[in-house]
Amino acid sequence: MPARRPAALGAAALFLIAMACDTPPPPTGTLHTDSAGVPIATAVTPLSPPGEAWTVGELLAEIGTIDGPPEYQFADVVAAVRLENGGIVVADRGASELRSYDAEGNFQWRTGGEGEGPGEFRQLDYLGRMAGDSLVTYDPTLLRIQVFDEGGRLSHTLRAELPRDVGSPGGSAADRAVGMAGDRLIIRFVELNDEATTGIARWIDYRLVAVDLQDGAATSLIVVDGEEVELRGGDGGGYSENYYVFGNMPEFGAAAGTIAVIDTEAYRVRLVSALDGATERIIRREVAPRAVTDAVFEAELDGIVEMVFPNPDAAPAGEVDMFRRMWRGYTRAPVLPVLRSVQVDAQGSVWVAPFHLAGADPAPFDVFAPDGTWLGTVALPPGLVRAYIHYRSPYLEIGGDYVLGVWTGELDVQYVRMYRLHR
């Protein structure tokens, strides 16, 4: 028997090797399938490794100053857009006006002002650009869309309202602009969900509505669940709402005729039609959410305190400690959100931002081609603000060869910066 043992072991080894050869290698790249006619792109590995995909490079233009001429000082920039001639138009909510600069950043004109008259704003909350360089603004206080020509002259005015055949039992109100999809402005409406229950719930729904910028015709596209909150029953009926730490929520992006929709609870992007809201494609990745430990929560709280109290020593005595106690009393989700936000660039590529804690350096964007192929990761320059529809942060414009947005410098002074995008 001992003499036959090596032969037996050799046969077993050959069997295991043969079995290993029959085992397919793990998938790589992006898997393209479909379900009920909807294309699904499942991203496994990027086309290019980190550092070898697209990059955001040199600074091309900067507009802004701390103490210079007033036309270069910004109070609260909403967005900036680049025109076909290279010029830049900036929407400043604090000044209630649009300002135009040439390709070198030299001031050209301004229009707007506080008010309700033609060309004025009560709350300048969005700036976009149509083909031909027409400028589109949105005022949620006046529920008004205004279209200007490239020289800042008012062309026409439209109302932001639901289609006549659409109603919500709990009421509906126009909220934020998501972005441009062709010649349509996509607006988020807020609606009360009449099926809310106590506990962790989403009692607010969001409806996306496309407004045709030629005739004002509105089309309801989709309705999605809103932000997770903690609902408690009131003594006299009704509900009271408490903040839910690390609660999930939807986010949106729109450009190049494409609308991207995410919910932060899972790595899944739904691309929907701006014409009728039909799902045109799904992009997904298998990403497990990270558990919320005490250490994770305290790191989040430290970041929030730093944002709320930039100089904690100057805060009234005990205010920072009271703020921390309040936050520690909130209910926390058991796991972190997976995603943070989503963008669509001028060529229809989809930029997905993974979740990050408050105060932490954001991870690079995962960038996907229009067909869902995972191209790679792209980092933004430090200090360049990312767009979050929910948090009303400045919009970010990603063009064919540039990235244009708001950069915050010392003393929290805002600058408009444009960087080269190398694809």
CSV table of N, CA and C in Angstrom, one decimal, residues 160-242:
chain,number,residue,atom,x,y,z
A,160,ALA,N,-43.7,77.4,-13.6
A,160,ALA,CA,-43.3,76.0,-13.2
A,160,ALA,C,-44.5,75.5,-12.5
A,161,GLU,N,-45.2,74.6,-13.1
A,161,GLU,CA,-46.4,74.0,-12.6
A,161,GLU,C,-46.7,72.6,-13.1
A,162,LEU,N,-47.5,71.8,-12.4
A,162,LEU,CA,-47.8,70.5,-12.8
A,162,LEU,C,-48.7,70.5,-14.0
A,163,PRO,N,-48.6,69.4,-14.8
A,163,PRO,CA,-49.6,69.2,-15.8
A,163,PRO,C,-51.0,69.2,-15.2
A,164,ARG,N,-52.0,69.7,-16.0
A,164,ARG,CA,-53.4,69.8,-15.5
A,164,ARG,C,-54.0,68.4,-15.1
A,165,ASP,N,-53.5,67.4,-15.8
A,165,ASP,CA,-54.1,66.1,-15.5
A,165,ASP,C,-53.4,65.3,-14.4
A,166,VAL,N,-52.5,66.0,-13.6
A,166,VAL,CA,-51.7,65.4,-12.6
A,166,VAL,C,-52.0,66.0,-11.2
A,167,GLY,N,-52.4,65.3,-10.2
A,167,GLY,CA,-52.6,65.8,-8.9
A,167,GLY,C,-52.0,64.9,-7.8
A,168,SER,N,-51.8,65.5,-6.7
A,168,SER,CA,-51.3,64.7,-5.5
A,168,SER,C,-52.3,64.8,-4.4
A,169,PRO,N,-52.7,63.7,-3.8
A,169,PRO,CA,-53.7,63.8,-2.7
A,169,PRO,C,-53.2,64.7,-1.5
A,170,GLY,N,-51.8,64.6,-1.3
A,170,GLY,CA,-51.3,65.4,-0.2
A,170,GLY,C,-50.8,66.8,-0.5
A,171,GLY,N,-51.0,67.2,-1.8
A,171,GLY,CA,-50.5,68.5,-2.2
A,171,GLY,C,-49.1,68.4,-2.9
A,172,SER,N,-48.8,69.4,-3.7
A,172,SER,CA,-47.6,69.3,-4.5
A,172,SER,C,-47.0,70.7,-4.6
A,173,ALA,N,-45.7,70.9,-4.6
A,173,ALA,CA,-45.1,72.2,-4.7
A,173,ALA,C,-43.8,72.1,-5.5
A,174,ALA,N,-43.6,73.0,-6.5
A,174,ALA,CA,-42.3,73.0,-7.2
A,174,ALA,C,-41.2,73.4,-6.3
A,175,ASP,N,-40.1,72.6,-6.4
A,175,ASP,CA,-39.0,72.8,-5.5
A,175,ASP,C,-37.7,73.2,-6.2
A,176,ARG,N,-36.8,72.3,-6.5
A,176,ARG,CA,-35.5,72.6,-7.1
A,176,ARG,C,-35.5,72.2,-8.6
A,177,ALA,N,-34.7,73.0,-9.3
A,177,ALA,CA,-34.4,72.6,-10.7
A,177,ALA,C,-33.3,71.5,-10.7
A,178,VAL,N,-33.5,70.4,-11.4
A,178,VAL,CA,-32.5,69.4,-11.5
A,178,VAL,C,-31.5,69.7,-12.6
A,179,GLY,N,-31.9,70.2,-13.7
A,179,GLY,CA,-31.0,70.5,-14.8
A,179,GLY,C,-31.7,70.5,-16.1
A,180,MET,N,-30.9,70.7,-17.2
A,180,MET,CA,-31.4,70.8,-18.6
A,180,MET,C,-31.3,69.4,-19.2
A,181,ALA,N,-32.4,69.0,-19.9
A,181,ALA,CA,-32.3,67.8,-20.7
A,181,ALA,C,-32.8,68.2,-22.1
A,182,GLY,N,-31.9,68.5,-23.0
A,182,GLY,CA,-32.3,69.1,-24.3
A,182,GLY,C,-32.9,70.4,-24.1
A,183,ASP,N,-34.1,70.6,-24.7
A,183,ASP,CA,-34.8,71.9,-24.6
A,183,ASP,C,-35.8,71.9,-23.5
A,184,ARG,N,-35.6,71.0,-22.5
A,184,ARG,CA,-36.5,70.9,-21.4
A,184,ARG,C,-35.8,71.2,-20.0
A,185,LEU,N,-36.5,71.9,-19.1
A,185,LEU,CA,-35.9,72.1,-17.8
A,185,LEU,C,-36.6,71.1,-16.9
A,186,ILE,N,-35.8,70.3,-16.2
A,186,ILE,CA,-36.3,69.3,-15.3
A,186,ILE,C,-36.4,69.9,-13.9
A,187,ILE,N,-37.6,69.8,-13.3
A,187,ILE,CA,-37.9,70.4,-12.0
A,187,ILE,C,-38.4,69.3,-11.0
A,188,ARG,N,-37.9,69.4,-9.8
A,188,ARG,CA,-38.3,68.5,-8.8
A,188,ARG,C,-39.5,69.1,-8.0
A,189,PHE,N,-40.6,68.4,-7.9
A,189,PHE,CA,-41.7,68.8,-7.1
A,189,PHE,C,-41.7,67.9,-5.8
A,190,VAL,N,-42.2,68.6,-4.7
A,190,VAL,CA,-42.3,67.9,-3.4
A,190,VAL,C,-43.7,67.6,-3.2
A,191,GLU,N,-44.0,66.3,-2.8
A,191,GLU,CA,-45.4,65.9,-2.5
A,191,GLU,C,-45.5,65.1,-1.2
A,192,LEU,N,-46.6,65.3,-0.5
A,192,LEU,CA,-46.8,64.6,0.8
A,192,LEU,C,-47.3,63.2,0.4
A,193,ASN,N,-46.8,62.2,1.1
A,193,ASN,CA,-47.2,60.8,0.9
A,193,ASN,C,-48.3,60.6,1.9
A,194,ASP,N,-49.5,60.2,1.4
A,194,ASP,CA,-50.7,60.0,2.3
A,194,ASP,C,-50.7,58.7,3.0
A,195,GLU,N,-49.6,57.9,2.8
A,195,GLU,CA,-49.6,56.5,3.4
A,195,GLU,C,-48.5,56.5,4.5
A,196,ALA,N,-48.1,57.6,5.0
A,196,ALA,CA,-47.0,57.6,6.0
A,196,ALA,C,-47.4,56.9,7.3
A,197,THR,N,-46.4,56.3,7.9
A,197,THR,CA,-46.6,55.6,9.2
A,197,THR,C,-45.5,56.0,10.1
A,198,THR,N,-45.6,55.8,11.4
A,198,THR,CA,-44.6,56.2,12.4
A,198,THR,C,-43.4,55.3,12.2
A,199,GLY,N,-42.2,55.7,12.7
A,199,GLY,CA,-41.0,55.0,12.6
A,199,GLY,C,-40.1,55.6,11.5
A,200,ILE,N,-39.2,54.9,10.9
A,200,ILE,CA,-38.4,55.3,9.9
A,200,ILE,C,-39.2,55.3,8.6
A,201,ALA,N,-39.4,56.4,8.0
A,201,ALA,CA,-40.3,56.5,6.8
A,201,ALA,C,-39.9,57.5,5.8
A,202,ARG,N,-40.5,57.4,4.6
A,202,ARG,CA,-40.2,58.4,3.6
A,202,ARG,C,-41.6,59.0,3.3
A,203,TRP,N,-42.0,60.0,4.0
A,203,TRP,CA,-43.4,60.5,3.8
A,203,TRP,C,-43.4,61.7,2.8
A,204,ILE,N,-42.3,62.0,2.3
A,204,ILE,CA,-42.2,63.0,1.2
A,204,ILE,C,-41.8,62.3,-0.1
A,205,ASP,N,-42.6,62.5,-1.2
A,205,ASP,CA,-42.2,62.0,-2.5
A,205,ASP,C,-41.6,63.1,-3.3
A,206,TYR,N,-40.8,62.7,-4.3
A,206,TYR,CA,-40.3,63.7,-5.3
A,206,TYR,C,-40.9,63.3,-6.7
A,207,ARG,N,-41.4,64.3,-7.3
A,207,ARG,CA,-41.9,64.1,-8.7
A,207,ARG,C,-41.0,64.9,-9.7
A,208,LEU,N,-40.5,64.3,-10.7
A,208,LEU,CA,-39.8,65.0,-11.7
A,208,LEU,C,-40.7,65.4,-12.8
A,209,VAL,N,-40.7,66.7,-13.2
A,209,VAL,CA,-41.5,67.3,-14.2
A,209,VAL,C,-40.6,68.0,-15.3
A,210,ALA,N,-40.9,67.7,-16.5
A,210,ALA,CA,-40.1,68.3,-17.6
A,210,ALA,C,-41.0,69.5,-18.2
A,211,VAL,N,-40.4,70.7,-18.2
A,211,VAL,CA,-41.1,71.8,-18.8
A,211,VAL,C,-40.4,72.2,-20.1
A,212,ASP,N,-41.2,72.2,-21.2
A,212,ASP,CA,-40.8,72.5,-22.5
A,212,ASP,C,-40.5,74.1,-22.5
A,213,LEU,N,-39.3,74.4,-22.8
A,213,LEU,CA,-38.9,75.8,-22.7
A,213,LEU,C,-39.3,76.7,-23.9
A,214,GLN,N,-40.0,76.1,-24.8
A,214,GLN,CA,-40.6,76.9,-25.9
A,214,GLN,C,-42.0,77.3,-25.6
A,215,ASP,N,-42.8,76.3,-25.2
A,215,ASP,CA,-44.3,76.6,-25.0
A,215,ASP,C,-44.7,76.4,-23.6
A,216,GLY,N,-43.8,76.0,-22.7
A,216,GLY,CA,-44.2,75.8,-21.3
A,216,GLY,C,-45.0,74.5,-21.0
A,217,ALA,N,-45.2,73.7,-21.9
A,217,ALA,CA,-45.9,72.4,-21.7
A,217,ALA,C,-45.1,71.6,-20.7
A,218,ALA,N,-45.9,71.1,-19.7
A,218,ALA,CA,-45.2,70.3,-18.6
A,218,ALA,C,-45.6,68.8,-18.7
A,219,THR,N,-44.6,67.9,-18.5
A,219,THR,CA,-44.8,66.5,-18.5
A,219,THR,C,-44.4,65.9,-17.3
A,220,SER,N,-45.2,65.1,-16.6
A,220,SER,CA,-44.8,64.4,-15.4
A,220,SER,C,-44.0,63.2,-15.8
A,221,LEU,N,-42.8,63.0,-15.2
A,221,LEU,CA,-42.0,61.9,-15.7
A,221,LEU,C,-42.0,60.7,-14.7
A,222,ILE,N,-41.5,60.9,-13.5
A,222,ILE,CA,-41.5,59.8,-12.5
A,222,ILE,C,-41.8,60.4,-11.1
A,223,VAL,N,-42.1,59.5,-10.2
A,223,VAL,CA,-42.3,59.8,-8.8
A,223,VAL,C,-41.4,58.8,-8.0
A,224,VAL,N,-40.6,59.3,-7.1
A,224,VAL,CA,-39.7,58.5,-6.3
A,224,VAL,C,-39.9,58.8,-4.8
A,225,ASP,N,-39.5,57.9,-4.0
A,225,ASP,CA,-39.5,58.1,-2.5
A,225,ASP,C,-38.5,59.2,-2.1
A,226,GLY,N,-38.8,60.0,-1.2
A,226,GLY,CA,-38.0,61.1,-0.7
A,226,GLY,C,-37.0,60.6,0.3
A,227,GLU,N,-36.6,61.6,1.2
A,227,GLU,CA,-35.6,61.3,2.2
A,227,GLU,C,-36.2,60.5,3.4
A,228,GLU,N,-35.3,59.6,3.9
A,228,GLU,CA,-35.7,58.9,5.1
A,228,GLU,C,-35.7,59.8,6.4
A,229,VAL,N,-36.7,59.8,7.2
A,229,VAL,CA,-36.8,60.6,8.4
A,229,VAL,C,-37.4,59.7,9.5
A,230,GLU,N,-37.4,60.1,10.7
A,230,GLU,CA,-38.1,59.4,11.8
A,230,GLU,C,-39.4,60.1,12.1
A,231,LEU,N,-40.5,59.5,11.9
A,231,LEU,CA,-41.8,60.1,12.2
A,231,LEU,C,-42.3,59.6,13.5
A,232,ARG,N,-42.9,60.5,14.3
A,232,ARG,CA,-43.5,60.2,15.6
A,232,ARG,C,-44.9,60.7,15.6
A,233,GLY,N,-45.8,60.0,16.2
A,233,GLY,CA,-47.2,60.5,16.2
A,233,GLY,C,-47.3,61.6,17.2
A,234,GLY,N,-48.1,62.6,16.8
A,234,GLY,CA,-48.3,63.8,17.7
A,234,GLY,C,-49.5,63.5,18.6
A,235,ASP,N,-49.5,64.3,19.8
A,235,ASP,CA,-50.6,64.2,20.7
A,235,ASP,C,-52.0,64.5,20.1
A,236,GLY,N,-52.0,65.5,19.3
A,236,GLY,CA,-53.3,65.8,18.7
A,236,GLY,C,-53.5,65.3,17.3
A,237,GLY,N,-52.8,64.2,17.0
A,237,GLY,CA,-52.9,63.6,15.7
A,237,GLY,C,-51.8,64.2,14.8
A,238,GLY,N,-51.6,63.6,13.6
A,238,GLY,CA,-50.5,64.1,12.8
A,238,GLY,C,-49.2,63.5,13.2
A,239,TYR,N,-48.1,64.1,12.6
A,239,TYR,CA,-46.8,63.5,12.9
A,239,TYR,C,-45.8,64.6,13.2
A,240,SER,N,-44.8,64.3,13.9
A,240,SER,CA,-43.6,65.1,14.1
A,240,SER,C,-42.4,64.4,13.4
A,241,GLU,N,-41.6,65.2,12.8
A,241,GLU,CA,-40.5,64.7,12.0
A,241,GLU,C,-39.1,64.9,12.7
A,242,ASN,N,-38.4,63.9,12.9
A,242,ASN,CA,-37.0,64.0,13.4
A,242,ASN,C,-36.0,63.6,12.4
